[in-house]
CSV table of C-alpha atoms in Angstrom, one decimal:
chain,number,residue,atom,x,y,z
Y,18,MET,CA,0.0,0.1,-0.1
Y,19,SER,CA,1.1,3.6,-0.6
Y,20,SER,CA,3.1,5.2,2.2
Y,21,ARG,CA,0.7,8.0,1.5
Y,22,ALA,CA,0.1,9.3,5.1
Y,23,SER,CA,3.3,9.3,6.2
Y,24,ASP,CA,4.8,11.5,3.1
Y,25,ARG,CA,1.4,13.7,3.2
Y,26,ASN,CA,1.8,17.1,4.8
Y,27,THR,CA,-0.9,16.9,6.7
Y,28,ALA,CA,-0.8,20.7,7.6
Y,29,LYS,CA,-3.2,20.6,4.3
Y,30,SER,CA,-5.7,19.2,6.7
Y,31,SER,CA,-7.5,22.3,7.8
Y,32,ASP,CA,-8.9,23.4,11.2
Y,33,GLU,CA,-12.2,24.2,9.9
Y,34,VAL,CA,-14.7,21.3,11.3
Y,35,VAL,CA,-17.2,20.4,8.7
Y,36,LEU,CA,-19.0,17.8,10.5
Y,37,GLN,CA,-19.6,16.9,14.3
Y,38,CYS,CA,-21.3,14.1,15.8
Y,39,VAL,CA,-22.5,14.9,19.3
Y,40,GLN,CA,-23.3,12.2,21.5
Y,41,LEU,CA,-24.4,10.2,18.6
Y,42,THR,CA,-26.4,6.9,19.5
Y,43,GLY,CA,-27.7,3.8,17.6
Y,44,ARG,CA,-28.3,0.4,18.0
Y,45,ARG,CA,-25.2,-0.4,18.9
Y,46,LEU,CA,-23.3,3.1,19.2
Y,47,ARG,CA,-23.7,5.0,22.6
Y,48,ASP,CA,-22.9,8.8,23.1
Y,49,VAL,CA,-20.3,9.0,20.3
Y,50,ASP,CA,-18.6,12.4,19.7
Y,51,LEU,CA,-16.0,13.4,16.9
Y,52,SER,CA,-15.3,16.0,14.6
Y,53,LEU,CA,-14.0,15.9,11.0
Y,54,ARG,CA,-12.2,18.7,9.5
Y,55,LYS,CA,-11.9,20.0,5.7
Y,56,GLY,CA,-9.3,17.9,4.0
Y,57,GLU,CA,-8.9,15.4,6.7
Y,58,ILE,CA,-8.8,11.7,6.5
Y,59,LEU,CA,-10.4,10.2,9.7
Y,60,GLY,CA,-10.1,6.3,10.3
Y,61,VAL,CA,-12.6,4.7,12.6
Y,62,THR,CA,-11.9,1.3,13.6
Y,63,GLY,CA,-12.7,-1.7,16.2
Y,64,LEU,CA,-13.6,-5.2,16.5
Y,65,LEU,CA,-16.5,-6.9,14.4
Y,66,GLY,CA,-19.4,-5.7,16.3
Y,67,CYS,CA,-17.9,-2.1,17.5
Y,68,GLY,CA,-20.3,0.0,15.8
Y,69,ARG,CA,-17.9,1.6,13.2
Y,70,SER,CA,-20.4,0.7,10.5
Y,71,GLU,CA,-23.2,1.9,12.0
Y,72,LEU,CA,-21.4,5.1,12.3
Y,73,THR,CA,-21.5,5.5,8.7
Y,74,ARG,CA,-25.0,4.7,8.7
Y,75,LEU,CA,-25.9,7.1,10.9
Y,76,ILE,CA,-23.8,9.8,9.3
Y,77,THR,CA,-25.4,9.3,5.7
Y,78,GLY,CA,-29.2,8.7,6.5
Y,79,ALA,CA,-29.1,5.0,6.1
Y,80,GLN,CA,-30.1,4.5,9.6
Y,81,ALA,CA,-31.9,6.8,12.1
Y,82,ALA,CA,-30.2,7.6,15.3
Y,83,THR,CA,-32.0,7.1,18.5
Y,84,SER,CA,-30.5,10.2,20.1
Y,85,GLY,CA,-27.8,12.6,19.6
Y,86,GLN,CA,-27.2,15.3,17.1
Y,87,LEU,CA,-25.2,15.8,13.7
Y,88,LEU,CA,-23.9,19.3,13.2
Y,89,MET,CA,-22.3,20.7,9.7
Y,90,ASP,CA,-20.5,23.9,9.7
Y,91,GLY,CA,-22.0,24.1,13.4
Y,92,GLU,CA,-25.5,24.2,12.6
Y,93,PRO,CA,-27.6,21.3,13.2
Y,94,LEU,CA,-28.3,18.8,10.3
Y,95,SER,CA,-31.4,16.4,10.1
Y,96,ILE,CA,-30.5,13.6,7.5
Y,97,SER,CA,-33.6,11.3,7.1
Y,98,SER,CA,-32.5,9.5,4.1
Y,99,PRO,CA,-29.3,8.7,1.9
Y,100,LYS,CA,-31.0,11.1,-0.8
Y,101,ALA,CA,-31.2,14.1,1.7
Y,102,ALA,CA,-27.6,13.4,2.6
Y,103,ILE,CA,-26.3,13.5,-0.8
Y,104,LYS,CA,-28.3,16.9,-1.2
Y,105,ALA,CA,-26.5,18.2,2.2
Y,106,GLY,CA,-23.0,17.4,0.4
Y,107,ILE,CA,-22.3,14.0,2.1
Y,108,ALA,CA,-21.5,11.0,-0.2
Y,109,SER,CA,-21.0,7.5,0.8
Y,110,VAL,CA,-19.5,4.4,-0.4
Y,111,PRO,CA,-21.1,1.5,1.4
Y,112,GLN,CA,-19.3,-1.6,2.4
Y,113,ASP,CA,-21.7,-3.8,0.5
Y,114,ARG,CA,-20.3,-3.0,-3.0
Y,115,ARG,CA,-22.2,-5.0,-5.2
Y,116,GLY,CA,-25.7,-4.9,-3.5
Y,117,GLN,CA,-25.9,-1.1,-2.6
Y,118,GLY,CA,-22.6,0.7,-4.2
Y,119,CYS,CA,-23.3,-0.4,-7.6
Y,120,ILE,CA,-26.0,-2.0,-9.9
Y,121,PRO,CA,-24.2,-5.1,-11.6
Y,122,ALA,CA,-26.5,-5.5,-14.4
Y,123,MET,CA,-26.1,-1.7,-15.6
Y,124,SER,CA,-23.2,-0.8,-17.7
Y,125,LEU,CA,-20.1,1.3,-16.5
Y,126,ARG,CA,-21.2,4.2,-18.1
Y,127,GLN,CA,-24.5,4.2,-16.1
Y,128,ASN,CA,-23.3,3.4,-13.3
Y,129,ILE,CA,-20.7,6.3,-13.1
Y,130,THR,CA,-23.2,9.1,-14.3
Y,131,LEU,CA,-26.3,7.6,-12.3
Y,132,SER,CA,-25.4,9.8,-9.3
Y,133,ASP,CA,-26.4,13.2,-11.5
Y,134,LEU,CA,-27.9,12.9,-14.5
Y,135,GLY,CA,-28.7,16.5,-14.6
Y,136,PRO,CA,-26.2,17.9,-16.9
Y,137,PHE,CA,-27.1,15.5,-19.8
Y,138,TRP,CA,-30.6,16.2,-20.1
Y,139,ARG,CA,-31.9,19.1,-22.2
Y,140,GLY,CA,-35.0,19.6,-24.0
Y,141,GLY,CA,-36.7,16.5,-22.2
Y,142,ARG,CA,-33.6,14.4,-23.9
Y,143,LEU,CA,-30.7,12.7,-22.5
Y,144,ARG,CA,-27.7,13.7,-24.4
Y,145,GLN,CA,-26.0,10.3,-24.8
Y,146,GLY,CA,-22.8,11.4,-26.4
Y,147,GLU,CA,-22.4,13.9,-23.4
Y,148,GLU,CA,-23.1,11.2,-21.0
Y,149,ARG,CA,-20.5,8.8,-22.6
Y,150,ALA,CA,-17.8,11.5,-23.0
Y,151,ALA,CA,-18.2,12.3,-19.1
Y,152,ALA,CA,-18.2,8.4,-18.1
Y,153,ARG,CA,-14.9,8.1,-20.7
Y,154,SER,CA,-13.3,11.0,-18.9
Y,155,ALA,CA,-13.9,9.4,-15.5
Y,156,VAL,CA,-12.7,6.2,-16.5
Y,157,ASP,CA,-9.4,7.8,-17.4
Y,158,HIS,CA,-9.1,9.8,-14.4
Y,159,PHE,CA,-9.8,7.0,-11.9
Y,160,GLY,CA,-7.6,4.4,-13.8
Y,161,ILE,CA,-10.8,1.8,-14.4
Y,162,ARG,CA,-9.7,-1.4,-16.3
Y,163,PRO,CA,-10.7,-2.6,-18.9
Y,164,ALA,CA,-11.7,1.2,-20.4
Y,165,SER,CA,-15.2,-0.4,-21.6
Y,166,THR,CA,-17.9,2.0,-20.5
Y,167,GLU,CA,-20.4,-0.1,-22.2
Y,168,LYS,CA,-19.4,-3.3,-20.3
Y,169,PRO,CA,-21.5,-4.1,-17.5
Y,170,MET,CA,-20.5,-3.5,-13.8
Y,171,SER,CA,-20.8,-7.2,-12.9
Y,172,LYS,CA,-18.1,-8.0,-15.7
Y,173,PHE,CA,-15.3,-5.7,-13.7
Y,174,SER,CA,-12.9,-6.8,-10.7
Y,175,GLY,CA,-13.7,-5.7,-7.2
Y,176,GLY,CA,-11.3,-3.2,-7.4
Y,177,ASN,CA,-12.5,-1.5,-10.6
Y,178,GLN,CA,-15.9,-1.4,-9.4
Y,179,GLN,CA,-14.8,0.3,-6.4
Y,180,LYS,CA,-12.9,2.6,-8.5
Y,181,ALA,CA,-16.2,3.3,-10.3
Y,182,VAL,CA,-18.4,3.7,-7.5
Y,183,LEU,CA,-15.7,6.5,-6.0
Y,184,ALA,CA,-16.1,8.0,-9.7
Y,185,LYS,CA,-19.8,7.9,-9.3
Y,186,TRP,CA,-19.9,10.1,-6.2
Y,187,THR,CA,-17.0,12.4,-6.3
Y,188,ARG,CA,-19.5,13.4,-9.8
Y,189,THR,CA,-21.5,15.0,-6.9
Y,190,ALA,CA,-18.9,17.2,-5.7
Y,191,PRO,CA,-19.1,15.9,-1.9
Y,192,ARG,CA,-17.9,18.0,1.1
Y,193,ILE,CA,-17.8,14.8,3.1
Y,194,LEU,CA,-17.2,11.3,2.0
Y,195,VAL,CA,-17.9,8.2,3.9
Y,196,LEU,CA,-16.4,5.1,3.2
Y,197,ASP,CA,-16.9,1.8,4.8
Y,198,GLU,CA,-14.4,-0.9,4.2
Y,199,PRO,CA,-13.2,0.7,1.0
Y,200,THR,CA,-10.7,-1.7,-0.1
Y,201,GLN,CA,-12.2,-4.9,1.1
Y,202,GLY,CA,-12.0,-7.7,-1.6
Y,203,VAL,CA,-9.6,-5.8,-3.6
Y,204,ASP,CA,-6.2,-6.6,-5.1
Y,205,ILE,CA,-3.0,-4.8,-3.6
Y,206,GLY,CA,-2.6,-2.8,-7.0
Y,207,SER,CA,-6.4,-1.4,-6.7
Y,208,LYS,CA,-5.9,-0.8,-2.8
Y,209,GLN,CA,-3.0,1.4,-3.8
Y,210,GLU,CA,-4.8,3.1,-6.6
Y,211,ILE,CA,-7.9,3.8,-4.2
Y,212,ALA,CA,-5.8,4.9,-1.4
Y,213,GLN,CA,-4.2,7.6,-4.0
Y,214,ILE,CA,-7.6,8.6,-5.3
Y,215,VAL,CA,-8.8,9.3,-1.7
Y,216,THR,CA,-5.5,11.0,-0.6
Y,217,ALA,CA,-6.2,13.2,-3.9
Y,218,LEU,CA,-9.6,14.2,-2.9
Y,219,ALA,CA,-8.6,15.0,0.7
Y,220,ASP,CA,-5.9,17.2,-0.6
Y,221,ASP,CA,-8.6,18.8,-2.6
Y,222,GLY,CA,-10.3,19.8,0.8
Y,223,VAL,CA,-13.1,16.4,1.0
Y,224,ALA,CA,-13.4,15.7,4.4
Y,225,ILE,CA,-13.1,11.8,4.4
Y,226,LEU,CA,-14.2,9.3,7.1
Y,227,VAL,CA,-12.9,5.7,6.5
Y,228,ALA,CA,-14.3,2.9,8.9
Y,229,SER,CA,-12.2,0.1,8.2
Y,230,SER,CA,-11.1,-3.1,10.2
Y,231,ASP,CA,-7.6,-3.1,8.1
Y,232,PHE,CA,-5.4,-1.6,10.5
Y,233,GLU,CA,-2.6,-1.5,7.9
Y,234,GLU,CA,-4.6,0.6,5.6
Y,235,LEU,CA,-5.4,3.0,8.7
Y,236,VAL,CA,-2.0,3.4,9.2
Y,237,HIS,CA,-1.0,4.5,6.0
Y,238,LEU,CA,-3.8,6.4,4.8
Y,239,CYS,CA,-5.2,8.4,8.0
Y,240,ASP,CA,-4.4,11.7,9.6
Y,241,ARG,CA,-5.8,10.2,12.8
Y,242,VAL,CA,-8.0,7.4,13.8
Y,243,LEU,CA,-10.7,6.9,16.2
Y,244,VAL,CA,-11.0,3.5,18.1
Y,245,LEU,CA,-14.6,2.0,19.1
Y,246,ASN,CA,-15.2,-0.8,21.7
Y,247,ARG,CA,-18.9,-2.0,22.3
Y,248,GLY,CA,-20.1,0.9,20.7
Y,249,ARG,CA,-18.1,3.6,22.4
Y,250,LEU,CA,-15.4,5.7,21.6
Y,251,VAL,CA,-12.2,4.7,23.9
Y,252,ALA,CA,-9.4,6.4,21.9
Y,253,GLU,CA,-8.1,8.9,19.6
Y,254,VAL,CA,-4.7,8.3,17.9
Y,255,PRO,CA,-2.5,10.8,16.2
Y,256,ARG,CA,-0.8,10.7,13.1
Y,257,GLU,CA,2.4,10.2,15.0
Y,258,ASP,CA,1.3,7.3,17.0
Y,259,LEU,CA,-0.3,5.3,14.5
Y,260,THR,CA,1.0,1.8,14.3
Y,261,GLU,CA,-0.7,-1.5,13.8
Y,262,PRO,CA,0.3,-3.1,17.2
Y,263,HIS,CA,-1.0,0.1,18.9
Y,264,LEU,CA,-4.3,0.1,17.1
Y,265,THR,CA,-4.7,-3.8,17.9
Y,266,VAL,CA,-4.0,-3.2,21.6
Y,267,LEU,CA,-6.7,-0.4,21.9
Y,268,ALA,CA,-9.4,-2.5,19.7
Y,269,THR,CA,-8.8,-5.4,21.4
Y,270,SER,CA,-8.6,-4.0,25.3
Y,271,GLY,CA,-10.8,-1.1,24.9
Y,272,GLU,CA,-8.4,1.0,26.7
Y,273,GLY,CA,-6.7,4.1,25.7
Y,274,VAL,CA,-6.9,7.9,26.0
Y,275,GLU,CA,-10.4,8.8,26.4
Y,276,ALA,CA,-11.9,10.6,23.2
């Protein structure tokens, strides 16, 4: 995997807080407080059942919180659905790539442009030439292979499907991107490419939250990592202290610096 985070100038991460969770509580999560800054890559990890995927669902409107609050730019944010989240500037790449992230039977082109067809509709018609051109541009930019925009998504490898899902949501110009297990089931080459894509988005000012069980991925990718244990936030690990053994100890013991 790329050594992106160790080489990246983390000063590019702004002090501007874009998103806050205040005492956020769900079926598993309990009173989670966190802040996500512009241009930051924030990791969230823990053992199976810790609540990291539920956190992504609460932030992106896929699940309703039982209590607590979301704030965007310091103002209360009400998100009742994934559609509402997208409208607010929050895009999500879910863990279930084939079931929720894409439509396998549709073409690569259709999957990439599905997030926003508005630019291609004029006079009640879909300008397919412009749509194809936009899809080809995304394929080139994200390094999707093979570069066949009309091929069904089901025929692409997991890594190329994931790059296509990222391409789809970056078309909406999100301020916040939430990734749940972004490199699960992809090959090492695609992992490196996805890390580079995520890094570039952060460098462009997108605030990124990565929920992952892959400690190696988090160490190389993130500016800091939050550790969950049994639904509670138990530690915050800054860039300079990020190591796989340290995250393992925190995730398995539930001990650490209270966040």
